[in-house]
Short mmCIF file of C-alpha atoms in Angstrom, two decimals:
data_model
loop_
_atom_site.label_atom_id
_atom_site.label_comp_id
_atom_site.label_asym_id
_atom_site.label_seq_id
_atom_site.Cartn_x
_atom_site.Cartn_y
_atom_site.Cartn_z
CA MET Y 1 0.00 0.00 0.00
CA PRO Y 2 1.27 3.51 -0.75
CA ARG Y 3 2.17 5.54 2.31
CA THR Y 4 -0.15 8.40 3.30
CA ASP Y 5 2.62 10.99 3.18
CA PRO Y 6 4.53 11.09 -0.10
CA SER Y 7 8.23 10.57 0.44
CA ILE Y 8 9.48 10.72 -3.17
CA VAL Y 9 9.26 13.98 -5.10
CA CYS Y 10 9.17 13.74 -8.92
CA VAL Y 11 10.04 16.97 -10.76
CA ASN Y 12 9.49 17.31 -14.49
CA ASP Y 13 7.86 19.92 -16.74
CA ASP Y 14 6.70 17.21 -19.15
CA SER Y 15 3.39 16.07 -17.70
CA THR Y 16 3.29 12.74 -19.54
CA ALA Y 17 6.80 11.71 -18.53
CA ARG Y 18 6.20 12.93 -14.98
CA GLN Y 19 3.03 10.89 -14.64
CA SER Y 20 4.77 7.78 -16.03
CA THR Y 21 7.43 8.12 -13.34
CA VAL Y 22 4.86 8.67 -10.59
CA ASP Y 23 2.97 5.59 -11.85
CA ALA Y 24 6.17 3.52 -11.80
CA PHE Y 25 6.66 4.35 -8.12
CA ALA Y 26 3.00 3.70 -7.36
CA GLY Y 27 3.39 0.28 -8.97
CA ALA Y 28 6.14 -0.47 -6.45
CA GLY Y 29 3.98 0.70 -3.55
CA ILE Y 30 5.79 4.01 -3.15
CA ASP Y 31 3.90 7.29 -3.14
CA ALA Y 32 5.44 10.04 -5.24
CA ARG Y 33 4.46 13.71 -5.24
CA PRO Y 34 4.52 15.25 -8.75
CA CYS Y 35 6.07 18.72 -9.02
CA THR Y 36 6.58 21.05 -11.98
CA THR Y 37 8.27 24.12 -10.49
CA LEU Y 38 10.97 24.95 -7.96
CA ASP Y 39 8.36 26.55 -5.68
CA GLN Y 40 6.46 23.26 -5.59
CA VAL Y 41 9.67 21.41 -4.75
CA GLU Y 42 10.42 23.85 -1.95
CA ASP Y 43 6.95 23.35 -0.55
CA ALA Y 44 7.30 19.55 -0.76
CA LEU Y 45 10.67 19.66 1.02
CA GLY Y 46 8.93 21.10 4.06
CA ARG Y 47 7.57 17.59 4.68
CA ASP Y 48 9.32 14.29 5.12
CA VAL Y 49 11.00 13.57 1.76
CA SER Y 50 13.28 10.56 1.27
CA CYS Y 51 14.44 11.33 -2.26
CA VAL Y 52 13.99 13.86 -5.07
CA VAL Y 53 13.89 12.64 -8.68
CA THR Y 54 14.27 15.41 -11.23
CA ALA Y 55 14.29 15.64 -15.02
CA ALA Y 56 16.91 17.76 -16.80
CA THR Y 57 14.49 20.66 -17.12
CA VAL Y 58 11.75 21.79 -14.77
CA GLY Y 59 9.13 24.51 -15.11
CA ASP Y 60 11.32 27.42 -14.06
CA GLY Y 61 14.84 26.05 -14.10
CA ASP Y 62 16.95 22.96 -14.58
CA ALA Y 63 18.08 19.89 -12.67
CA PHE Y 64 20.92 21.72 -10.97
CA ASP Y 65 18.56 24.46 -9.72
CA VAL Y 66 16.64 21.63 -8.06
CA VAL Y 67 19.87 20.21 -6.60
CA ARG Y 68 20.89 23.60 -5.21
CA LEU Y 69 17.45 24.06 -3.66
CA VAL Y 70 17.58 20.65 -2.00
CA ARG Y 71 21.11 21.23 -0.69
CA GLU Y 72 20.06 24.57 0.81
CA THR Y 73 16.86 23.39 2.47
CA SER Y 74 17.34 19.70 3.17
CA PRO Y 75 21.03 18.90 2.61
CA ASP Y 76 20.91 15.17 3.41
CA THR Y 77 18.09 14.39 0.96
CA PRO Y 78 19.36 12.36 -2.02
CA VAL Y 79 18.72 13.66 -5.54
CA VAL Y 80 18.56 11.50 -8.65
CA VAL Y 81 18.65 13.18 -12.07
CA PHE Y 82 16.54 11.05 -14.43
CA THR Y 83 17.36 12.02 -17.97
CA GLY Y 84 18.03 10.65 -21.45
CA ASP Y 85 21.74 11.39 -21.65
CA PRO Y 86 23.44 12.93 -18.61
CA ARG Y 87 26.04 14.48 -20.87
CA ALA Y 88 23.34 16.80 -22.22
CA LEU Y 89 23.53 18.51 -18.83
CA ASP Y 90 27.19 19.44 -19.32
CA SER Y 91 26.57 23.10 -19.93
CA LEU Y 92 24.40 23.42 -16.84
CA ARG Y 93 26.44 21.68 -14.25
CA GLN Y 94 28.58 22.90 -11.39
CA SER Y 95 31.57 20.80 -10.54
CA GLU Y 96 30.90 20.19 -6.84
CA LEU Y 97 27.17 19.42 -7.00
CA VAL Y 98 27.11 15.69 -6.37
CA VAL Y 99 24.01 13.76 -7.37
CA GLU Y 100 23.07 10.38 -8.78
CA PHE Y 101 22.14 9.98 -12.44
CA ALA Y 102 19.80 7.44 -13.98
CA SER Y 103 19.39 7.03 -17.71
CA ARG Y 104 15.90 7.32 -19.19
CA SER Y 105 16.99 5.91 -22.54
CA LEU Y 106 17.96 2.39 -21.43
CA PRO Y 107 15.51 -0.55 -21.47
CA ASN Y 108 13.34 -0.81 -18.33
CA ALA Y 109 14.52 2.65 -17.34
CA ARG Y 110 11.75 3.32 -14.82
CA GLU Y 111 12.13 -0.10 -13.21
CA ARG Y 112 15.82 0.66 -12.77
CA LEU Y 113 14.98 4.09 -11.37
CA VAL Y 114 12.59 2.66 -8.79
CA SER Y 115 15.18 0.11 -7.75
CA LEU Y 116 17.89 2.76 -7.47
CA VAL Y 117 15.70 5.20 -5.53
CA SER Y 118 14.58 2.48 -3.15
CA ASN Y 119 18.24 2.27 -2.19
CA ALA Y 120 18.94 5.99 -2.54
CA ALA Y 121 16.25 6.72 0.01
CA LEU Y 122 18.44 5.13 2.64
CA GLU Y 123 19.31 7.89 5.04
CA THR Y 124 23.01 8.23 4.37
CA TYR Y 125 23.11 7.84 0.61
CA GLN Y 126 24.24 11.35 -0.31
CA VAL Y 127 25.29 12.93 2.96
CA ALA Y 128 28.35 15.17 3.11
CA TYR Y 129 29.91 13.81 6.30
CA PRO Y 130 31.25 10.55 7.74
CA VAL Y 131 28.64 8.25 9.25
CA PRO Y 132 29.41 5.92 12.19
CA ALA Y 133 29.28 2.22 11.34
CA ASP Y 134 26.60 1.72 14.02
CA GLU Y 135 24.44 4.65 12.83
CA GLN Y 136 21.07 2.90 13.01
CA GLU Y 137 21.72 1.46 16.47
CA ARG Y 138 23.13 4.83 17.52
CA ILE Y 139 19.93 6.62 16.50
CA ARG Y 140 17.84 4.04 18.36
CA ALA Y 141 20.02 4.51 21.47
CA LEU Y 142 19.67 8.28 21.18
CA ARG Y 143 15.88 7.96 21.35
CA GLU Y 144 16.24 5.81 24.46
CA TYR Y 145 18.53 8.28 26.23
CA ASP Y 146 16.98 11.45 24.88
CA VAL Y 147 16.96 14.16 27.52
CA GLU Y 148 13.64 15.82 26.68
CA GLY Y 149 11.67 15.79 29.90
CA SER Y 150 14.29 13.75 31.75
CA GLY Y 151 15.50 16.59 33.95
CA ALA Y 152 19.02 16.24 32.58
CA VAL Y 153 18.84 19.62 30.84
CA ASP Y 154 19.14 21.52 34.15
CA ALA Y 155 22.16 19.43 35.08
CA PHE Y 156 23.72 20.07 31.65
CA ASP Y 157 23.09 23.81 32.02
CA ARG Y 158 25.02 23.81 35.29
CA LEU Y 159 27.77 21.64 33.83
CA THR Y 160 28.31 23.77 30.71
CA ALA Y 161 28.40 26.98 32.82
CA LEU Y 162 31.08 25.37 34.96
CA ILE Y 163 33.04 24.18 31.89
CA ALA Y 164 32.99 27.61 30.22
CA ARG Y 165 34.53 29.14 33.38
CA HIS Y 166 36.99 26.28 33.89
CA PHE Y 167 38.45 26.53 30.38
CA ASP Y 168 37.91 30.31 29.99
CA ILE Y 169 36.15 29.86 26.65
CA ASP Y 170 33.25 31.57 24.85
CA VAL Y 171 30.87 28.64 24.58
CA ALA Y 172 30.42 25.21 26.19
CA PHE Y 173 27.65 22.92 25.04
CA VAL Y 174 26.13 19.45 25.12
CA GLY Y 175 25.04 18.40 21.63
CA LEU Y 176 23.08 15.32 20.65
CA LEU Y 177 23.46 14.05 17.08
CA ASP Y 178 20.10 13.31 15.51
CA GLU Y 179 19.74 11.74 12.06
CA HIS Y 180 20.24 14.98 10.19
CA GLU Y 181 21.05 17.64 12.77
CA GLU Y 182 22.97 18.29 15.93
CA ARG Y 183 20.63 19.44 18.70
CA PHE Y 184 22.10 21.65 21.43
CA VAL Y 185 20.41 20.56 24.66
CA ALA Y 186 22.52 22.88 26.81
CA CYS Y 187 24.59 25.78 25.56
CA GLU Y 188 26.43 28.25 27.78
CA GLY Y 189 27.52 31.45 26.04
CA ALA Y 190 25.34 31.18 22.91
CA ASN Y 191 21.75 30.44 21.99
CA TRP Y 192 22.33 27.74 19.41
CA GLU Y 193 19.51 25.28 18.90
CA ARG Y 194 20.31 23.12 15.86
CA LEU Y 195 23.05 22.69 13.27
CA ALA Y 196 23.00 20.55 10.12
CA ARG Y 197 25.25 17.54 10.59
CA GLU Y 198 27.29 18.43 7.52
CA ASN Y 199 28.29 21.63 9.36
CA SER Y 200 28.86 20.03 12.75
CA ILE Y 201 32.34 19.23 14.07
CA CYS Y 202 30.74 16.83 16.56
CA THR Y 203 29.76 14.55 13.69
CA HIS Y 204 33.53 13.83 13.44
CA THR Y 205 34.02 13.79 17.23
CA VAL Y 206 31.66 10.85 17.73
CA LEU Y 207 33.95 8.71 15.55
CA ASP Y 208 36.88 9.08 17.93
CA GLU Y 209 37.34 7.57 21.36
CA GLU Y 210 39.86 10.28 22.23
CA VAL Y 211 39.04 13.92 22.88
CA THR Y 212 38.86 15.71 19.51
CA VAL Y 213 40.73 19.01 19.34
CA VAL Y 214 40.65 21.44 16.43
CA GLU Y 215 43.07 24.17 17.37
CA ASP Y 216 42.22 26.33 14.37
CA VAL Y 217 39.21 25.53 12.22
CA THR Y 218 40.65 27.48 9.30
CA GLU Y 219 43.73 25.23 9.28
CA ASP Y 220 41.86 21.91 9.35
CA PRO Y 221 40.98 20.66 5.82
CA ARG Y 222 37.78 19.07 7.14
CA PHE Y 223 36.37 22.43 8.24
CA ALA Y 224 38.34 25.16 6.47
CA SER Y 225 35.59 25.71 3.87
CA ASN Y 226 32.72 25.53 6.34
CA ASP Y 227 31.11 28.98 6.24
CA ARG Y 228 28.55 28.10 8.88
CA LEU Y 229 31.28 27.60 11.49
CA ARG Y 230 32.65 31.02 10.58
CA GLU Y 231 29.18 32.55 10.97
CA LEU Y 232 28.96 31.04 14.47
CA ASP Y 233 32.44 32.41 15.37
CA ILE Y 234 33.77 28.90 15.94
CA ARG Y 235 37.54 29.16 15.52
CA SER Y 236 38.73 26.50 17.97
CA TYR Y 237 37.02 23.40 19.31
CA ALA Y 238 37.50 20.57 21.79
CA GLY Y 239 34.92 17.80 22.19
CA ALA Y 240 34.54 14.52 24.06
CA ARG Y 241 31.90 12.11 22.90
CA LEU Y 242 29.03 10.87 25.07
CA THR Y 243 28.54 7.14 24.80
CA THR Y 244 25.79 4.90 26.09
CA PRO Y 245 26.69 1.86 28.24
CA GLU Y 246 26.29 -0.19 25.03
CA GLY Y 247 29.01 1.91 23.36
CA HIS Y 248 26.94 4.05 20.98
CA ALA Y 249 28.16 7.65 20.69
CA ILE Y 250 25.02 9.78 20.80
CA GLY Y 251 26.54 13.22 21.19
CA ALA Y 252 29.39 15.26 22.58
CA LEU Y 253 30.36 17.69 25.31
CA CYS Y 254 32.29 20.55 23.76
CA CYS Y 255 34.30 23.73 24.22
CA VAL Y 256 34.35 26.45 21.56
CA ASP Y 257 36.18 29.75 21.26
CA ASP Y 258 36.44 32.51 18.67
CA GLU Y 259 40.25 32.42 18.81
CA PRO Y 260 42.69 29.63 17.89
CA ARG Y 261 43.41 27.64 21.04
CA SER Y 262 45.31 24.52 22.06
CA TYR Y 263 44.36 22.11 24.85
CA SER Y 264 46.98 20.58 27.15
CA GLU Y 265 46.90 16.91 28.12
CA SER Y 266 45.60 17.94 31.52
CA GLU Y 267 42.78 19.97 29.94
CA ARG Y 268 41.87 17.08 27.65
CA THR Y 269 41.69 14.81 30.67
CA ASP Y 270 39.44 17.33 32.45
CA LEU Y 271 37.12 17.53 29.44
CA ALA Y 272 36.91 13.73 29.29
CA LEU Y 273 35.99 13.70 33.00
CA PHE Y 274 33.28 16.32 32.46
CA ALA Y 275 31.96 14.20 29.57
CA GLU Y 276 31.89 11.14 31.81
CA GLU Y 277 29.82 13.15 34.30
CA ALA Y 278 27.40 14.18 31.53
CA ARG Y 279 27.18 10.59 30.34
CA GLU Y 280 26.30 9.38 33.82
CA GLN Y 281 23.60 12.03 34.09
CA LEU Y 282 22.09 10.76 30.83
CA VAL Y 283 22.17 7.13 31.92
CA LEU Y 284 20.85 7.76 35.44
CA ARG Y 285 18.05 10.08 34.25
CA SER Y 286 17.08 7.55 31.60
CA ARG Y 287 16.91 4.74 34.19
CA LEU Y 288 14.98 6.97 36.59
CA ASN Y 289 12.44 7.82 33.89
CA GLY Y 290 12.17 4.13 33.01
CA ALA Y 291 11.55 3.22 36.65
CA ARG Y 292 8.90 5.97 36.97
CA THR Y 293 7.15 4.74 33.84
CA GLU Y 294 7.10 1.16 35.16
CA THR Y 295 5.73 2.33 38.54
CA SER Y 296 2.98 4.40 36.94
CA THR Y 297 1.83 1.50 34.76
CA MET R 1 41.91 -18.91 -2.36
CA SER R 2 39.74 -21.20 -0.33
CA SER R 3 36.03 -20.95 -1.12
CA ILE R 4 35.08 -22.05 2.39
CA PRO R 5 36.42 -19.79 5.14
CA GLU R 6 37.99 -21.34 8.24
CA ASP R 7 34.94 -20.79 10.39
CA GLY R 8 33.00 -23.01 8.04
CA MET R 9 30.69 -20.31 6.71
CA ARG R 10 30.21 -20.81 3.01
CA GLU R 11 30.65 -17.65 0.95
CA SER R 12 27.78 -16.45 -1.18
CA PRO R 13 28.00 -17.44 -4.86
CA ASP R 14 28.19 -13.82 -6.02
CA ALA R 15 31.15 -12.90 -3.77
CA TYR R 16 34.14 -11.23 -5.46
CA GLY R 17 37.36 -13.26 -5.43
CA PHE R 18 41.02 -12.30 -5.77
CA GLU R 19 43.15 -14.87 -7.57
CA ARG R 20 46.63 -13.57 -6.83
CA LEU R 21 46.13 -12.02 -3.42
CA PRO R 22 45.90 -13.49 0.11
CA ILE R 23 42.35 -12.20 0.54
CA ASP R 24 39.28 -14.38 0.82
CA PRO R 25 36.30 -13.45 -1.38
CA VAL R 26 34.25 -10.49 -0.21
CA GLU R 27 30.49 -10.10 -0.41
CA SER R 28 28.97 -8.25 -3.35
CA GLY R 29 28.07 -4.66 -2.55
CA THR R 30 31.27 -4.15 -0.52
CA ASN R 31 33.27 -0.91 -0.63
CA LEU R 32 36.92 -0.94 0.46
CA LEU R 33 39.51 1.75 1.08
CA VAL R 34 42.93 0.63 -0.15
CA THR R 35 45.80 2.45 1.57
CA GLY R 36 49.52 2.35 0.97
CA PRO R 37 52.48 4.28 -0.39
CA SER R 38 51.98 5.56 -3.94
CA LEU R 39 55.59 4.68 -4.73
CA GLY R 40 55.45 1.35 -2.90
CA GLY R 41 53.02 -0.72 -4.93
CA LEU R 42 49.64 0.93 -4.26
CA ARG R 43 48.71 1.13 -7.95
CA ASP R 44 49.73 -2.50 -8.58
CA LEU R 45 47.66 -3.62 -5.60
CA LEU R 46 44.57 -1.73 -6.77
CA MET R 47 44.89 -3.22 -10.26
CA ALA R 48 45.33 -6.73 -8.84
CA LEU R 49 42.15 -6.22 -6.78
CA LEU R 50 40.28 -5.07 -9.89
CA VAL R 51 41.12 -8.15 -11.96
CA GLY R 52 38.16 -10.48 -11.76
CA ALA R 53 36.48 -13.35 -13.50
CA GLY R 54 35.76 -13.23 -17.22
CA ASP R 55 32.13 -12.21 -16.84
CA GLU R 56 32.81 -9.08 -14.80
CA GLY R 57 32.90 -5.47 -15.91
CA THR R 58 35.39 -2.90 -14.63
CA ILE R 59 35.22 0.88 -14.23
CA LEU R 60 38.43 2.71 -13.44
CA VAL R 61 38.48 6.33 -12.35
CA ALA R 62 41.99 7.51 -13.29
CA ALA R 63 42.53 10.64 -11.22
CA ASP R 64 46.30 10.41 -10.65
CA VAL R 65 47.34 8.76 -13.92
CA SER R 66 46.27 8.93 -17.54
CA ALA R 67 43.73 6.48 -18.95
CA ARG R 68 46.48 4.92 -21.07
CA GLU R 69 48.67 4.26 -18.02
CA ALA R 70 45.70 2.88 -16.09
CA LEU R 71 44.74 0.50 -18.89
CA ASP R 72 48.35 -0.64 -19.35
CA ASP R 73 48.66 -1.33 -15.62
CA PHE R 74 45.34 -3.18 -15.60
CA ALA R 75 46.55 -5.36 -18.49
CA ASP R 76 49.90 -5.95 -16.72
CA ALA R 77 47.96 -7.14 -13.66
CA GLY R 78 46.25 -9.75 -15.82
CA GLY R 79 43.08 -7.85 -16.67
CA ASP R 80 41.34 -8.24 -20.01
CA VAL R 81 40.98 -4.79 -21.56
CA ASP R 82 38.02 -5.62 -23.79
CA ALA R 83 36.25 -2.28 -24.40
CA ALA R 84 32.86 -3.95 -23.92
CA ARG R 85 33.74 -4.67 -20.29
CA VAL R 86 36.39 -2.19 -19.20
CA ARG R 87 35.83 1.56 -19.08
CA VAL R 88 38.03 4.35 -17.77
CA ILE R 89 37.06 7.82 -16.58
CA ASP R 90 40.11 9.94 -17.23
CA CYS R 91 40.39 12.96 -14.93
CA ALA R 92 44.08 13.58 -15.51
CA SER R 93 44.46 14.10 -19.26
CA ASP R 94 43.24 16.67 -21.74
CA ALA R 95 39.80 15.82 -23.15
CA GLY R 96 39.99 13.74 -26.27
CA GLN R 97 43.45 12.34 -25.53
CA GLY R 98 42.23 8.99 -24.22
CA PRO R 99 42.66 5.70 -26.06
CA GLY R 100 39.40 5.29 -27.96
CA ASP R 101 36.20 3.58 -26.88
CA HIS R 102 37.46 2.68 -23.45
CA VAL R 103 37.67 6.19 -22.15
CA SER R 104 35.45 9.05 -21.03
CA CYS R 105 37.12 12.29 -20.05
CA VAL R 106 36.18 14.87 -17.44
CA ALA R 107 37.71 18.30 -17.08
CA SER R 108 39.59 17.70 -13.83
CA PRO R 109 39.56 15.63 -10.63
CA ALA R 110 37.59 18.49 -9.05
CA ASP R 111 34.69 17.88 -11.45
CA LEU R 112 32.79 15.57 -9.12
CA THR R 113 29.56 16.20 -11.02
CA GLY R 114 31.23 15.06 -14.24
CA ILE R 115 32.84 12.00 -12.67
CA GLY R 116 29.49 11.07 -11.12
CA MET R 117 27.68 11.49 -14.45
CA GLU R 118 30.21 9.36 -16.31
CA PHE R 119 30.28 6.75 -13.57
CA SER R 120 26.49 6.36 -13.54
CA SER R 121 26.31 6.33 -17.31
CA LEU R 122 29.09 3.72 -17.68
CA TYR R 123 27.65 1.57 -14.91
CA GLU R 124 24.23 1.51 -16.55
CA ARG R 125 25.71 0.75 -19.97
CA LEU R 126 27.82 -2.11 -18.59
CA HIS R 127 24.72 -3.51 -16.90
CA ALA R 128 22.65 -3.09 -20.05
CA GLY R 129 25.43 -4.91 -21.94
CA GLY R 130 25.04 -7.94 -19.69
CA ASN R 131 27.78 -7.23 -17.13
CA GLU R 132 25.82 -7.72 -13.93
CA ARG R 133 28.98 -7.79 -11.81
CA VAL R 134 31.17 -4.70 -11.89
CA ARG R 135 34.37 -3.78 -10.03
CA THR R 136 35.03 -0.07 -9.64
CA GLY R 137 38.40 1.42 -8.74
CA ILE R 138 39.50 4.99 -8.04
CA TYR R 139 43.21 5.70 -8.38
CA THR R 140 43.62 7.78 -6.27
CA LEU R 141 41.50 9.95 -3.99
CA ALA R 142 44.39 12.39 -3.51
CA PRO R 143 43.63 14.67 -6.51
CA LEU R 144 39.97 14.87 -5.47
CA LEU R 145 40.98 16.00 -1.98
CA LEU R 146 43.54 18.40 -3.40
CA TYR R 147 41.45 20.12 -6.04
CA VAL R 148 37.94 20.07 -4.57
CA ASP R 149 37.41 23.21 -2.48
CA ASP R 150 35.25 21.64 0.21
CA VAL R 151 35.95 18.15 1.55
CA ARG R 152 32.23 17.76 2.28
CA ALA R 153 31.64 17.42 -1.48
CA VAL R 154 34.12 14.51 -1.50
CA PHE R 155 32.20 12.82 1.33
CA ARG R 156 28.96 13.23 -0.63
CA PHE R 157 30.65 11.88 -3.77
CA LEU R 158 32.01 8.82 -1.96
CA HIS R 159 28.67 8.08 -0.29
CA THR R 160 26.92 8.32 -3.68
CA LEU R 161 29.47 6.12 -5.43
CA SER R 162 29.53 3.50 -2.68
CA GLY R 163 25.74 3.63 -2.45
CA ARG R 164 25.40 2.66 -6.10
CA VAL R 165 28.00 -0.09 -5.71
CA ARG R 166 26.06 -1.40 -2.70
CA SER R 167 22.68 -1.18 -4.41
CA VAL R 168 23.72 -3.12 -7.52
CA GLY R 169 25.96 -5.67 -5.83
CA GLY R 170 29.24 -4.36 -7.20
CA LEU R 171 32.68 -4.06 -5.62
CA GLY R 172 34.11 -0.60 -4.89
CA LEU R 173 37.82 0.08 -4.30
CA CYS R 174 39.33 3.51 -3.60
CA ALA R 175 43.09 3.96 -3.28
CA ILE R 176 44.79 6.58 -1.17
CA ASP R 177 48.32 7.19 0.11
CA PRO R 178 47.67 8.19 3.74
CA GLY R 179 51.25 9.41 4.14
CA ALA R 180 50.55 12.19 1.67
CA GLN R 181 47.25 13.32 3.19
CA ASP R 182 45.94 14.99 6.33
CA GLU R 183 45.64 12.15 8.85
CA ARG R 184 42.35 13.44 10.31
CA THR R 185 40.75 13.62 6.86
CA VAL R 186 41.83 10.08 5.95
CA LYS R 187 40.44 8.82 9.26
CA SER R 188 37.06 10.43 8.55
CA ILE R 189 37.03 9.22 4.94
CA ALA R 190 37.74 5.63 6.03
CA GLN R 191 34.38 5.71 7.78
CA THR R 192 32.66 5.77 4.37
CA PHE R 193 33.90 2.26 3.59
CA ASP R 194 32.97 -1.21 4.80
CA GLY R 195 36.59 -2.15 5.37
CA GLN R 196 40.18 -1.32 4.61
CA ILE R 197 43.12 -3.01 2.92
CA ASP R 198 46.49 -1.65 4.07
CA LEU R 199 49.69 -2.13 2.08
CA ARG R 200 53.21 -1.79 3.44
CA SER R 201 56.56 -2.49 1.89
CA GLY R 202 59.77 -3.43 3.67
CA ARG R 203 62.94 -5.47 3.35
CA ASP R 204 60.91 -8.66 2.96
CA GLY R 205 58.73 -7.26 0.20
CA CYS R 206 55.13 -6.11 0.28
CA GLN R 207 52.51 -7.16 2.81
CA ILE R 208 48.81 -6.42 3.20
CA ARG R 209 46.28 -6.68 6.00
CA ILE R 210 42.49 -6.53 5.83
CA ARG R 211 40.49 -4.69 8.47
CA GLY R 212 36.77 -4.44 9.06
CA LEU R 213 35.64 -7.46 7.04
CA PRO R 214 34.60 -10.84 8.46
CA ASN R 215 36.27 -14.13 7.52
CA GLN R 216 39.58 -12.68 6.38
CA PRO R 217 43.15 -13.64 7.32
CA ASP R 218 44.42 -11.97 10.51
CA GLY R 219 47.42 -9.68 10.50
CA TRP R 220 49.93 -8.88 7.77
CA GLN R 221 50.11 -11.26 4.81
CA SER R 222 53.02 -11.43 2.37
CA LEU R 223 52.27 -10.71 -1.28
CA ASP R 224 53.42 -12.51 -4.36
CA PRO R 225 56.16 -10.23 -5.77
CA MET R 226 54.72 -10.80 -9.22
CA ALA R 227 51.35 -9.42 -8.10
CA VAL R 228 52.64 -6.23 -6.50
CA ARG R 229 56.02 -4.76 -7.33
CA ASP R 230 57.79 -3.11 -4.42
#
């Protein structure tokens, strides 16, 4: 049965071809929302979209206008350009816009497209950052230990205030890494709420058992071109990951400053200890909430 | 190599094997990072990994070498350079300089859109031509990291490439010389792959080890000097 909410967006200014593609998805039990213009795509991206399939030309632009729009509004969403000959797009393309291409001129083209998109819709297909090997388990663990309503936020607020003073830095925060964004559950020195994972340093921190230190963001090839970090005045960074008892890294406890800064071994050890404290708060609050739920039922 | 690993688990019939290397077959849909010194046999190792059975197709992304050099090396490794089954995306030569039907050219290693277009197009044509099993190799990732302004585009490119390999049951191999790259970047990039093959060369010749994959030999394994030249 098709899902109630469409999760594939099909963009094409040729109504017959567009409908054929929508029908091909429907035949596979996948709902697809037909779109003709960029405005319609933007509107569709406000909902839960797993993949965008676009023709070479759309009502008011071309495939790469669609790609740019998706990257700006929903950067992790995969895009597949479904066209006769991809080389026909040569004059339109920009060299660092990465998408998938599927040929419309080969036999069984729409069957191939449906098969490809079924895989492309996997969450990490076109993301611009490294993904932990245990990503699915990690996300499940995050839901289990999520701090909303657990009372841990007050403890994290106190902890980050203490850390900012201890290290004499601009900002200290606890960030949890959701599927597509980092969520700042406590943030001393700034009012950050969310950051796309492709812009987040913590998305690299969770891969490392050691404390991650970036002494100067502009000198680190992973982050030197990241304008969003510059906008947030993040010049130096130190982060220790927060892991569940099962070993899944669900977030990080971090120090940020607007000046280049190094961290001594002693400071790294201190940060790791603070992170251990935050981790224990998460685990204890989660168990407490679980016990309360059991008692109330 | 043995078709039945030591733990008794029988490999799947569509696993990819490696005739001249001490590596047990790996499952279809696997993506591997191949690391080692560029001047210490890395290219030979990648080519040896790309040589498969007669019914397989091969796509080579030549970013550090010309298409001609890549094809010559592939042939030296024992590969059959039949144009119906072997295609090269040349990122290192001037357009139009490649050797005939085998080769598609893109403007530069920074043209990730172009490489992606050619890769998808070649993959679909190989499939349409009856090559259901395809090995893909990138030699090397270094020019991509050097010439692309933002490393995030390289992550997106690698996820897209490895995603297609996974979805169609191919084998993906990307070579990099970690000694010539930022260590932190290589560590993050390695996360994009299912496993890693490391190459080292010393007084006793070349050795490899496989990390991250099940049912593979433990530790460093010596290589046949004819397979990989030190």
